Structures are given as structure tokens and as C-alpha cells.
PDB file of C-alpha atoms in Angstrom:
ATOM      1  CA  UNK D 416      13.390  94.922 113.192  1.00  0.00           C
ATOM      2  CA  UNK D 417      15.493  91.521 113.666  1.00  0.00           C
ATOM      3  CA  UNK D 418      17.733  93.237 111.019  1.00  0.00           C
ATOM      4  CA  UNK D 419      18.210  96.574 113.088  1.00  0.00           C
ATOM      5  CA  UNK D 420      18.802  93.614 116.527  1.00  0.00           C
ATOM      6  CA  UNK D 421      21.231  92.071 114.796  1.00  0.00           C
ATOM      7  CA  UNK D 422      23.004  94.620 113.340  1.00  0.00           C
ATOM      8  CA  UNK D 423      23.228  96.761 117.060  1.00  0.00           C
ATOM      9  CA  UNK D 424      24.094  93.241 118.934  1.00  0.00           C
ATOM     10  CA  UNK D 425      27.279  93.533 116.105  1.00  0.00           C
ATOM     11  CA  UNK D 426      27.813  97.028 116.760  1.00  0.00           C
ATOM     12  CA  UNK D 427      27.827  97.037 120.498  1.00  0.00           C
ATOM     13  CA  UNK D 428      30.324  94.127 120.422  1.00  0.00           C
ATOM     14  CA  UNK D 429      32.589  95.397 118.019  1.00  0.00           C
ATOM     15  CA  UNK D 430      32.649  98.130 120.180  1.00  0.00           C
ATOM     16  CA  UNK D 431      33.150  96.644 123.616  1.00  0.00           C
ATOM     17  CA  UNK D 432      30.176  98.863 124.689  1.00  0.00           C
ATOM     18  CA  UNK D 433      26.755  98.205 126.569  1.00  0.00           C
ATOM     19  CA  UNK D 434      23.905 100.188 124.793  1.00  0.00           C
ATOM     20  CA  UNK D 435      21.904 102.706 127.639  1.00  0.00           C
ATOM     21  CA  UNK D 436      19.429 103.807 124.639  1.00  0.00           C
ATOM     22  CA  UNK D 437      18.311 104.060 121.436  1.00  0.00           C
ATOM     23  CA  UNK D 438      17.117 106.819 119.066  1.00  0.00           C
ATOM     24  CA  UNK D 439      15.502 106.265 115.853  1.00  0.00           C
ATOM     25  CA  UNK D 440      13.889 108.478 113.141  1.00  0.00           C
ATOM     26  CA  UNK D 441      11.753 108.206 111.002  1.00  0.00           C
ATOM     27  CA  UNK D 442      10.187 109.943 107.729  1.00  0.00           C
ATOM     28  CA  UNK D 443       6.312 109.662 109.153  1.00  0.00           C
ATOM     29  CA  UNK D 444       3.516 110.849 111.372  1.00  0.00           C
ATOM     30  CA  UNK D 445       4.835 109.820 114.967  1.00  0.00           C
ATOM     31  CA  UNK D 446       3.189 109.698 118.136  1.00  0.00           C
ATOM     32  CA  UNK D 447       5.641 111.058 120.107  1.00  0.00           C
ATOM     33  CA  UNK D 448       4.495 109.538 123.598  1.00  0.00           C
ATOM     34  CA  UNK D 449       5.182 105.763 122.444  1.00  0.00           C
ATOM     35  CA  UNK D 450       7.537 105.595 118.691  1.00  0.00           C
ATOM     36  CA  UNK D 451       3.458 104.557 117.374  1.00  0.00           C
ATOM     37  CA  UNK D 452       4.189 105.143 113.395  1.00  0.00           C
ATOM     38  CA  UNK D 453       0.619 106.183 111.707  1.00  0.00           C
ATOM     39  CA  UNK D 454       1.822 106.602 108.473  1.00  0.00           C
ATOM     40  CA  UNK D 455       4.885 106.625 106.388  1.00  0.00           C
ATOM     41  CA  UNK D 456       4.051 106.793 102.705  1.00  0.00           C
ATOM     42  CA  UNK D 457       7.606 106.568 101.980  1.00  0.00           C
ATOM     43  CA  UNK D 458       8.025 103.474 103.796  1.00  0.00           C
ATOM     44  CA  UNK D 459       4.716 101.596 103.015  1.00  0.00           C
ATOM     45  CA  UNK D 460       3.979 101.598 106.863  1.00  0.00           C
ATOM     46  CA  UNK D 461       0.930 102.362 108.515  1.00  0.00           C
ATOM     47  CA  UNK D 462       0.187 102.286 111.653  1.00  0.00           C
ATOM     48  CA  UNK D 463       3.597 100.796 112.842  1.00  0.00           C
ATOM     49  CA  UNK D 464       4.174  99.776 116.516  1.00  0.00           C
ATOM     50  CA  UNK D 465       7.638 100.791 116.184  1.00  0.00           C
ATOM     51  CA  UNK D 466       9.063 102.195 119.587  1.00  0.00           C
ATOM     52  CA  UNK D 467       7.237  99.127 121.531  1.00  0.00           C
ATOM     53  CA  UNK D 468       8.348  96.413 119.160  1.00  0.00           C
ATOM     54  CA  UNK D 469      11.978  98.128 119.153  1.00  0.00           C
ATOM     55  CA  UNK D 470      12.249  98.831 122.552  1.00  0.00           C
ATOM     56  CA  UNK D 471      11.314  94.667 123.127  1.00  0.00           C
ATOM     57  CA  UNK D 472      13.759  93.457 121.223  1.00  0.00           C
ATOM     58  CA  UNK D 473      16.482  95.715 121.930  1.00  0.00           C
ATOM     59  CA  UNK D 474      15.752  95.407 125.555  1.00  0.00           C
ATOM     60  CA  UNK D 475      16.623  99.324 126.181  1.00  0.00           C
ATOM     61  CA  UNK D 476      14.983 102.268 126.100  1.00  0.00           C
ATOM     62  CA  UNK D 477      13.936 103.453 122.235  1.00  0.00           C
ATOM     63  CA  UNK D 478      12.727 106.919 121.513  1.00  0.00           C
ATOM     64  CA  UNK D 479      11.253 107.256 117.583  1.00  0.00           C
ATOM     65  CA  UNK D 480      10.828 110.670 116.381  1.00  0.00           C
ATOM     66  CA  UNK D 481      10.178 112.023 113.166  1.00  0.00           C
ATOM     67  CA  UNK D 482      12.708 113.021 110.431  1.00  0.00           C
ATOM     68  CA  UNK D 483      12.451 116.309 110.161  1.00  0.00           C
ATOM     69  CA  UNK D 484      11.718 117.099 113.658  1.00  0.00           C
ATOM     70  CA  UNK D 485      15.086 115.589 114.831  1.00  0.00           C
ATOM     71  CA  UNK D 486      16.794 117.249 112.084  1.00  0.00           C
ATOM     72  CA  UNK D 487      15.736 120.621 113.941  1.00  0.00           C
ATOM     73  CA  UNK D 488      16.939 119.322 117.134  1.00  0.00           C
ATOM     74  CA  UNK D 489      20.366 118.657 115.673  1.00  0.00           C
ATOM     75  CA  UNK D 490      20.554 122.018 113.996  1.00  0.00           C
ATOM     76  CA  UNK D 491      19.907 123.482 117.261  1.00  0.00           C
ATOM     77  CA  UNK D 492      22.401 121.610 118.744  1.00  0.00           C
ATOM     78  CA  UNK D 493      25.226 121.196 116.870  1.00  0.00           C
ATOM     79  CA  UNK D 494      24.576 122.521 113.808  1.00  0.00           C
ATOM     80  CA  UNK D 495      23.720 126.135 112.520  1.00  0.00           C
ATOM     81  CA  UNK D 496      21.499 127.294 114.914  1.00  0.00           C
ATOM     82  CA  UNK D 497      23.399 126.577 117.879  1.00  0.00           C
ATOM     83  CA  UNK D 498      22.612 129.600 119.055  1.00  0.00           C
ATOM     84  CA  UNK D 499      19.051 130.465 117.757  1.00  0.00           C
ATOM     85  CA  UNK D 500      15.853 129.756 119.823  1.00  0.00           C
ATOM     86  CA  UNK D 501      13.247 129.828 116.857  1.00  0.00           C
ATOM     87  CA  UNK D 502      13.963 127.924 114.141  1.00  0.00           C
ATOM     88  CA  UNK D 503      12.524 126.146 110.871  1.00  0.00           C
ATOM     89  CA  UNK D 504      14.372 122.932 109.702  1.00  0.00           C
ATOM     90  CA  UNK D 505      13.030 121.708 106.070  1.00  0.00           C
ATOM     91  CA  UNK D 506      13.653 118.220 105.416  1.00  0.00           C
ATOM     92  CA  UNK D 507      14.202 117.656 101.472  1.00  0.00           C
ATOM     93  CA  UNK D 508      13.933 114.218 100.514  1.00  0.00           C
ATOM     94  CA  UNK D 509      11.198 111.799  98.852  1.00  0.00           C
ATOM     95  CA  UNK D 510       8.969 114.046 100.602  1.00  0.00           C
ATOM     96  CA  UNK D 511       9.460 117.384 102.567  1.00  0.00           C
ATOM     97  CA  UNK D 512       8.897 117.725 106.239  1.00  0.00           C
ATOM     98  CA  UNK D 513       9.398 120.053 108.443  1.00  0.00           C
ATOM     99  CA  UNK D 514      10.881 120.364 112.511  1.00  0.00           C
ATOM    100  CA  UNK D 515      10.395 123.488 114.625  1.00  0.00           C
ATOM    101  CA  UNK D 516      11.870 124.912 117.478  1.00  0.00           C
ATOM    102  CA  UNK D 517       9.905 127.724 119.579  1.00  0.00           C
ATOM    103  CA  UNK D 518      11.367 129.347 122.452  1.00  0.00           C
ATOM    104  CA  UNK D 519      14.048 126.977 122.120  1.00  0.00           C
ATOM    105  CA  UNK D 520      12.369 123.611 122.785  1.00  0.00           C
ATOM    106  CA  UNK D 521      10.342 122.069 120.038  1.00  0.00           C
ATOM    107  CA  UNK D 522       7.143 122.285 119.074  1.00  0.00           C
ATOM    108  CA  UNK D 523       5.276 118.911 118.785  1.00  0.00           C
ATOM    109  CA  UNK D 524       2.000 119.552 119.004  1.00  0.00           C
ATOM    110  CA  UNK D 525      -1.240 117.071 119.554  1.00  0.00           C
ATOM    111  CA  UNK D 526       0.471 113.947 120.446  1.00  0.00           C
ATOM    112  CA  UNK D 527       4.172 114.799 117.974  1.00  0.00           C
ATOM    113  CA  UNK D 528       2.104 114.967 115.183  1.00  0.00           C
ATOM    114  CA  UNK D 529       3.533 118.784 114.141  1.00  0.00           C
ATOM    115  CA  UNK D 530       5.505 119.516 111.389  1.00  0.00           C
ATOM    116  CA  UNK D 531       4.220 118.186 107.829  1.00  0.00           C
ATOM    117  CA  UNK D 532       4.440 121.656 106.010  1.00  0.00           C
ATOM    118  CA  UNK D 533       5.172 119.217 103.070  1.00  0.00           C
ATOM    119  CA  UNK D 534       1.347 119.228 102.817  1.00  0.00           C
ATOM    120  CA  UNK D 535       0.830 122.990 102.315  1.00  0.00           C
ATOM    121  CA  UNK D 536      -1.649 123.352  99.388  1.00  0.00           C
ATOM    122  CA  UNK D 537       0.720 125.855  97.088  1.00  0.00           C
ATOM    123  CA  UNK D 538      -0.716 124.780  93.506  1.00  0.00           C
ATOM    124  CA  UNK D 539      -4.226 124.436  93.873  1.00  0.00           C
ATOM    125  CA  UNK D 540      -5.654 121.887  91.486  1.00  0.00           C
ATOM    126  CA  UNK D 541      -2.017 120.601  90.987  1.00  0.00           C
ATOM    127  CA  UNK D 542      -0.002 117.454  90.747  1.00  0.00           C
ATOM    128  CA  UNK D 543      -2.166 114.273  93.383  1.00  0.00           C
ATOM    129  CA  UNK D 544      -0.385 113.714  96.302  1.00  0.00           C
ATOM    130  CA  UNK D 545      -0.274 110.688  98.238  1.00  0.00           C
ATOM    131  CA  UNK D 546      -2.457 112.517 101.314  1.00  0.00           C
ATOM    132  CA  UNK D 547      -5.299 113.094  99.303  1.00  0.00           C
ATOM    133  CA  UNK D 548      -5.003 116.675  98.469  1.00  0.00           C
ATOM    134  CA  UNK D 549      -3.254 118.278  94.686  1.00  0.00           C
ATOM    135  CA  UNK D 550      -0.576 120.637  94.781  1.00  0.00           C
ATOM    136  CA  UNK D 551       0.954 119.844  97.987  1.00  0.00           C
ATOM    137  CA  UNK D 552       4.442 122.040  98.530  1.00  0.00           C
ATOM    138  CA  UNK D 553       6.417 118.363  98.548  1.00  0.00           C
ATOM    139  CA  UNK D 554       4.655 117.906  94.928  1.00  0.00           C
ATOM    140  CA  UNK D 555       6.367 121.061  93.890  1.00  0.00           C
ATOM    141  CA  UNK D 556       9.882 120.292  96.041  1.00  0.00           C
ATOM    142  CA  UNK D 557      10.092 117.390  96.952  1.00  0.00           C
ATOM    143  CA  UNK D 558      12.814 114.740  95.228  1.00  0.00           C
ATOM    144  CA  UNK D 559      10.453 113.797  91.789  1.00  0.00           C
ATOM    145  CA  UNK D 560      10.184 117.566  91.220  1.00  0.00           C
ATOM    146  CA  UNK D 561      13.751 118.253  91.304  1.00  0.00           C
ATOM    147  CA  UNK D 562      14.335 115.424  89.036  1.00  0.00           C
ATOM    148  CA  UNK D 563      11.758 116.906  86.453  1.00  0.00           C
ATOM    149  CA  UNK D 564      13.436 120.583  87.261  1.00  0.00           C
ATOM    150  CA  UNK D 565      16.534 118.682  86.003  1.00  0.00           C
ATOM    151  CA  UNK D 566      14.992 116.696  82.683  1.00  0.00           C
ATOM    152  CA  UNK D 567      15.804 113.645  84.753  1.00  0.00           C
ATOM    153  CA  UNK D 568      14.333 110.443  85.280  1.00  0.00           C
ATOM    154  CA  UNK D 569      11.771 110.741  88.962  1.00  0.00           C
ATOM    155  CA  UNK D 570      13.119 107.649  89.580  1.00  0.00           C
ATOM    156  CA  UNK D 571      17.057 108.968  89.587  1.00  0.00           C
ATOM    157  CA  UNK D 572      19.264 107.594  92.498  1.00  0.00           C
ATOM    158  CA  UNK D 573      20.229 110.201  94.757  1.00  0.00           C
ATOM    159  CA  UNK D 574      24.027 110.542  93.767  1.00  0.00           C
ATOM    160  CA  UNK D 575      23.260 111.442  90.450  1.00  0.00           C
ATOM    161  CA  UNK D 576      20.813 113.567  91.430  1.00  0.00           C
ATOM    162  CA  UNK D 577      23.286 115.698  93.817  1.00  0.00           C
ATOM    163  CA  UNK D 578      25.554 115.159  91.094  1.00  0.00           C
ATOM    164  CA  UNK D 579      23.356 117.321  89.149  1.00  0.00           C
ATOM    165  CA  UNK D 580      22.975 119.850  91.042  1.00  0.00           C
ATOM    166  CA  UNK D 581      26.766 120.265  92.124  1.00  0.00           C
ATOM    167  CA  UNK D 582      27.509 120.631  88.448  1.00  0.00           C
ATOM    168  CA  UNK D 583      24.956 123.869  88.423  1.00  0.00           C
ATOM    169  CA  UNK D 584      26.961 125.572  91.400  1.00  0.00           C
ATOM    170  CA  UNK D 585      27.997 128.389  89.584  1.00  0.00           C
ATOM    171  CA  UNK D 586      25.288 128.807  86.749  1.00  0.00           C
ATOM    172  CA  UNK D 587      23.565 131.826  86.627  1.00  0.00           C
ATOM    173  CA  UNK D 588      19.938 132.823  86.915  1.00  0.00           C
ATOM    174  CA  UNK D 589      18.093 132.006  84.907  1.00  0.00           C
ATOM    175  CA  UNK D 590      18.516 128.500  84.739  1.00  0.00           C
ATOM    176  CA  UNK D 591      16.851 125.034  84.686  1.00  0.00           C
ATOM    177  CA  UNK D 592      15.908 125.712  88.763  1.00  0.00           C
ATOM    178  CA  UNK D 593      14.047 128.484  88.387  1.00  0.00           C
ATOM    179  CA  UNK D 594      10.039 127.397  88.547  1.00  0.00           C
ATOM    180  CA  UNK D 595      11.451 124.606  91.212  1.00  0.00           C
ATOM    181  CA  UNK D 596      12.671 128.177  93.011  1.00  0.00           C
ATOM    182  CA  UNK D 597       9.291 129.483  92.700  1.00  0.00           C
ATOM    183  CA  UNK D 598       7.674 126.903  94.591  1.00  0.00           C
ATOM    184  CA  UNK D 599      10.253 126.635  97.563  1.00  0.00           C
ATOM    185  CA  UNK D 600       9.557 130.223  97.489  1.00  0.00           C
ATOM    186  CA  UNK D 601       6.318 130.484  97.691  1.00  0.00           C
ATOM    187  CA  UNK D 602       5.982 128.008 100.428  1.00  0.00           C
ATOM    188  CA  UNK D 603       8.947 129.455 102.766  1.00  0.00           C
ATOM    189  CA  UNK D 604       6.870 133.045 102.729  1.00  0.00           C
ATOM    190  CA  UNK D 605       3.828 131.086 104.159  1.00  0.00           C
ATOM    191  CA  UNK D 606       6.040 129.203 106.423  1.00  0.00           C
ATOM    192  CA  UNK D 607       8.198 132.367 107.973  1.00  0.00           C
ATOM    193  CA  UNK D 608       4.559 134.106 107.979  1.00  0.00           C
ATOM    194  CA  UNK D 609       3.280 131.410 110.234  1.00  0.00           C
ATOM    195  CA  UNK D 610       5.717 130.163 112.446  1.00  0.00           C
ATOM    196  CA  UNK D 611       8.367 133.841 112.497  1.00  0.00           C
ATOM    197  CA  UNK D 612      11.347 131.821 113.097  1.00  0.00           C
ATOM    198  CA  UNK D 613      14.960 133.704 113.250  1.00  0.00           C
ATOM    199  CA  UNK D 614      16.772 131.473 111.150  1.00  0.00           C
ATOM    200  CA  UNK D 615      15.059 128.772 108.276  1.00  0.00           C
ATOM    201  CA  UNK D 616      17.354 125.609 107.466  1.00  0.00           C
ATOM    202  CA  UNK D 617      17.358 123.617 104.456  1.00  0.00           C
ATOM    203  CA  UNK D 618      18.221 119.987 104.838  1.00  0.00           C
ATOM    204  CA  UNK D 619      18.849 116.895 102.489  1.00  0.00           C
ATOM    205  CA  UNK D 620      18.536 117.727  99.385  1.00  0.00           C
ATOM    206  CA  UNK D 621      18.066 121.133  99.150  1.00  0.00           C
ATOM    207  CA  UNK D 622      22.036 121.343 100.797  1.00  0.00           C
ATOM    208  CA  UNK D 623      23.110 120.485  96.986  1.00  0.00           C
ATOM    209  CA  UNK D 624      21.099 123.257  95.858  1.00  0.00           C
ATOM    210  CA  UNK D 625      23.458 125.974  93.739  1.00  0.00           C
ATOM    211  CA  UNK D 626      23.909 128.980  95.815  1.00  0.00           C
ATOM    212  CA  UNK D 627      22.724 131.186  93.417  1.00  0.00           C
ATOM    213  CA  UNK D 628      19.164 129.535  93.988  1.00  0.00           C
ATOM    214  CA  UNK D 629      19.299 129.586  97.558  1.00  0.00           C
ATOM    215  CA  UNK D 630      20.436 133.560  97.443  1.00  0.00           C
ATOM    216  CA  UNK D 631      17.668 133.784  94.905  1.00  0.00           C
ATOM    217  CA  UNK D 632      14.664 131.822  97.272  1.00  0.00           C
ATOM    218  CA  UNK D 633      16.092 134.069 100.342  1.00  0.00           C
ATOM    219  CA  UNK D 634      15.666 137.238  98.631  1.00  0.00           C
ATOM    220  CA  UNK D 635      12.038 136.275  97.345  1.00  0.00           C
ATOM    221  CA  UNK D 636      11.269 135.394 100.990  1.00  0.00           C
ATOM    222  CA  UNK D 637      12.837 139.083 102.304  1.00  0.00           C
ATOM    223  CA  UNK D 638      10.838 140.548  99.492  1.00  0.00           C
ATOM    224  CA  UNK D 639       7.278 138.903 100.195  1.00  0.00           C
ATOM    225  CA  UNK D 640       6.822 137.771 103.338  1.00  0.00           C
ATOM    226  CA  UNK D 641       5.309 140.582 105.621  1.00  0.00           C
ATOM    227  CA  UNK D 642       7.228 138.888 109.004  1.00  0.00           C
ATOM    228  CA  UNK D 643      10.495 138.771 107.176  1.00  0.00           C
ATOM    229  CA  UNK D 644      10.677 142.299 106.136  1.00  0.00           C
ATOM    230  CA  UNK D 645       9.164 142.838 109.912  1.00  0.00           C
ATOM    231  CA  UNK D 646      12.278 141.723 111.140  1.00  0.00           C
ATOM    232  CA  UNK D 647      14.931 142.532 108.210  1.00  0.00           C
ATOM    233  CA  UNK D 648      14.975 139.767 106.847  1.00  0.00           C
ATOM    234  CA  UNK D 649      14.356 136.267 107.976  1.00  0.00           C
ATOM    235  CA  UNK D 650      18.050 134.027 107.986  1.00  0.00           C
ATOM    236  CA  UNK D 651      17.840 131.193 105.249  1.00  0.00           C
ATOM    237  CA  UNK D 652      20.551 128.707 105.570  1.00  0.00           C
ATOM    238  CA  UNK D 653      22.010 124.956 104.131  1.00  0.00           C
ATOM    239  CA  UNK D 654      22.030 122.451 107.173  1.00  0.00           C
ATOM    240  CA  UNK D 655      26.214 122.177 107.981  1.00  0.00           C
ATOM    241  CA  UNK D 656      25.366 119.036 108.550  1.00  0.00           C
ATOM    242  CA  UNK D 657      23.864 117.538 105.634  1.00  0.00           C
ATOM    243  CA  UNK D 658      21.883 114.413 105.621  1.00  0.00           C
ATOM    244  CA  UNK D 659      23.720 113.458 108.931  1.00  0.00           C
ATOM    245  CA  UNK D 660      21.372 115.639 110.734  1.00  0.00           C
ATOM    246  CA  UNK D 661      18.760 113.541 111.488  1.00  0.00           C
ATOM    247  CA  UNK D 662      21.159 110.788 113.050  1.00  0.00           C
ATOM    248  CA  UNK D 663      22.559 113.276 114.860  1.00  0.00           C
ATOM    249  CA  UNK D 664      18.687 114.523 116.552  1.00  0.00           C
ATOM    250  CA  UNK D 665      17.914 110.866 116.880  1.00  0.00           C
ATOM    251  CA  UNK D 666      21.625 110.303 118.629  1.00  0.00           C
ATOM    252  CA  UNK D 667      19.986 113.694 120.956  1.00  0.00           C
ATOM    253  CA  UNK D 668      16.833 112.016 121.599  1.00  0.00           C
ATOM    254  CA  UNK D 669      18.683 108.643 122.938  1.00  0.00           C
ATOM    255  CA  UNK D 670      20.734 110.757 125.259  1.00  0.00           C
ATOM    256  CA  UNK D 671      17.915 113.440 126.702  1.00  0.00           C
ATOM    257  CA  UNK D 672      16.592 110.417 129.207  1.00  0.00           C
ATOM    258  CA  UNK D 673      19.766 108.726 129.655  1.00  0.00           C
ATOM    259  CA  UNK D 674      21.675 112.279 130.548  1.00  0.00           C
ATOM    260  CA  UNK D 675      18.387 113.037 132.617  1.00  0.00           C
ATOM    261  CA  UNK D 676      18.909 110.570 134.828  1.00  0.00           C
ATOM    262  CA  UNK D 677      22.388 110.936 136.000  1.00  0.00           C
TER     263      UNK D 677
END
């Protein structure tokens, strides 16, 4: 936190500019109401006063939000479903997460807390998860899996890793992807059966997927999900805007109050 003050007192005057607000997000359960982090296995927080303790220091208003949720608020924004009211963002990174837009406005739930579909049981009896459950969807998709679905290393920095998969982009099915399709598969069809969105966008990671995978998980998803075919078929997309997304949401979330209140 004294890094972040430091590092936006720099910022602001480099910039010659007074700071109205602040957005941050983070990969986490958070209380929506207050920036409260409960838990953020990827961190090693729990139960993180992070919006109070921010918004003291900083001396402005701070909004916390998690990942994936502002990553759906960007999308719907400024990114590819600028013009969709029901949408599905999937965040790919250490874990998966997911944001959702209903009606266009999202959908937060008891207190924020909506939106781990990273914790969808999809393997029953599978790989532990950190949450206490075995075969969660993130086991299956998340960034350790696609290292294994690569023969590399869980531990792999990310730039190899994307590296990787760019140098699959026009490799045919079958191919080293094709159980890690299964799974992203299998857990889309419950999510597009659950939530019916118009559009589904795939963030972080899952942008360096080959396209031949994503055509591949889009037409499993037409093929088995009962809402999809209800519709003719449910729009599966890469997030345009990469892993800039969820700066871009928490950039959104500063301005909603500030923009309110002119």
C-alpha cells in the first residue's frame, strides 16, 4: 500500500494532474460495498481491508472490485460487447473467474461476491483445489493446466507460456490442446446453460489460445448446450482487449462516482 502511495504521488506529478478517484482490481472475493478483500489465494490475502486502508492513504475516493468482474465491465464498454446487454467475461489467469452482465448492468450478487465459476465442480474426484473442493473448472483451465496441456513446467512465466501458444496458431486438430479444450468446454455449456448470455468472452490467457481451439470449444458449446442451440448459437469471443481489460473496468469503476456527480 505505501508502494501503490508512492508510486500515484509520482504519477500524478509527472502528470501535472490532481487525482478525483481511484479504481483497483483485484483477483479475489470482494465485498463490493467497502474494497473488504476475503480471500485471494493468489495473493496470500485474507481478509484484506483494502478499499479503507487505500482510500486513507490516498486521501480520494477508492473503489476495489474484482478481476473478472471489471473485465466484464470493460468488455461492455469498450471492448467487444459494446453493444450486448448479457454477457459472460472469463478471466484466464492463475485462476479463472468470471464477470457478468444482465440486462446490461452487472450482476454482483450477496454483497459482490458473484462470479467465481472457476469453482464449478467439472472433474469430480479430480485434481485439490485451493477452496476445498477436487476438480474445480480453474483445475482443468486455469494457468498450471495449460502449462501441463503444453509439457511445460506449472511454474512457466507467462511470456513463454503465450509464446507457446502463439507458435500453435495454425496447428490443426488434433493437437496438444485438445483434453485442455474438453474442459473449457464442458464448463462454458454449464455456464451459457445458467446464466444465457448473448455473447461469452475469453480473457487473459485464453486470448493466446490458437483459433482453431477456440472455433473448436464454440462449436462444442453450439452442439451441447440446450440454451445455445435455443438461441442459434451462443457468440464465443477473445477479449480485444487482452489483459488490459481489467485496468480498463477498474479505470470505469473510478469514473462511475466521479462522472455521477457532475
Amino acid at each position: 500500500i505505501t508502494h501503490i502511495a508512492e508510486s500515484a504521488q509520482l504519477l500524478t506529478e509527472e502528470l501535472a494532474v490532481a487525482a478525483r478517484a481511484a479504481g483497483v482490481s483485484v483477483p479475489g472475493v470482494v465485498r463490493r460495498d467497502d474494497g473488504f478483500v476475503h480471500e485471494a489465494p493468489n495473493l496470500g490475502w485474507r481478509d484484506v481491508a483494502l478499499g479503507t486502508r487505500l482510500a486513507a492513504v490516498l486521501r480520494i475516493p477508492v473503489q476495489v472490485a474484482n478481476d473478472a468482474e471489471l473485465g466484464a465491465l470493460a468488455e461492455h464498454v469498450r471492448g467487444e460487447a459494446r453493444d450486448v446487454d448479457d454477457l459472460v467475461y472469463i478471466s484466464a489467469d492463475r485462476g479463472v473467474g468470471g464477470g457478468v452482465i444482465a440486462v446490461g448492468v452487472p450482476l454482483r450478487g450477496t454483497r459482490g461476491y458473484v462470479g467465481e465459476i472457476g469453482h464449478l465442480v467439472v472433474r469430480p474426484g479430480g485434481r485439490p483445489c485451493y477452496c476445498g473442493s477436487r476438480g474445480c473448472w480453474e483445475t482443468e483451465v486455469g494457468e498450471a493446466a495449460l502449462c501441463r496441456a503444453l509439457g511445460l513446467p506449472e511454474d512457466t512465466p507467462r511470456g513463454v507460456i503465450v509464446a507457446e501458444l502463439r507458435s500453435l496458431a495454425t496447428a490443426p486438430l488434433p493437437g496438444p490442446l485438445d483434453e485442455f479444450a474438453e474442459w473449457l468446454a464442458t464448463g462454458l455449456v454449464t455456464v451459457v446453460n445458467i446464466v444465457a448470455p448473448d455473447l461469452v468472452v475469453l480473457g487473459d490467457l485464453f486470448t493466446a489460445l490458437p483459433p482453431a481451439v477456440v472455433a473448436h470449444v464454440r462449436a462444442q458449446v453450439h452442439e451441447r448446450s440446450l440454451v445455445s442451440r435455443a438461441v442459434g448459437g451462443t457468440r464465443i469471443e477473445t477479449s480485444p482487449l487482452g489483459r488490459d481489460a481489467k485496468l480498463v473496468g477498474a479505470a470505469e469503476l473510478a469514473f462511475e462516482p466521479v462522472l455521477g456527480a457532475v
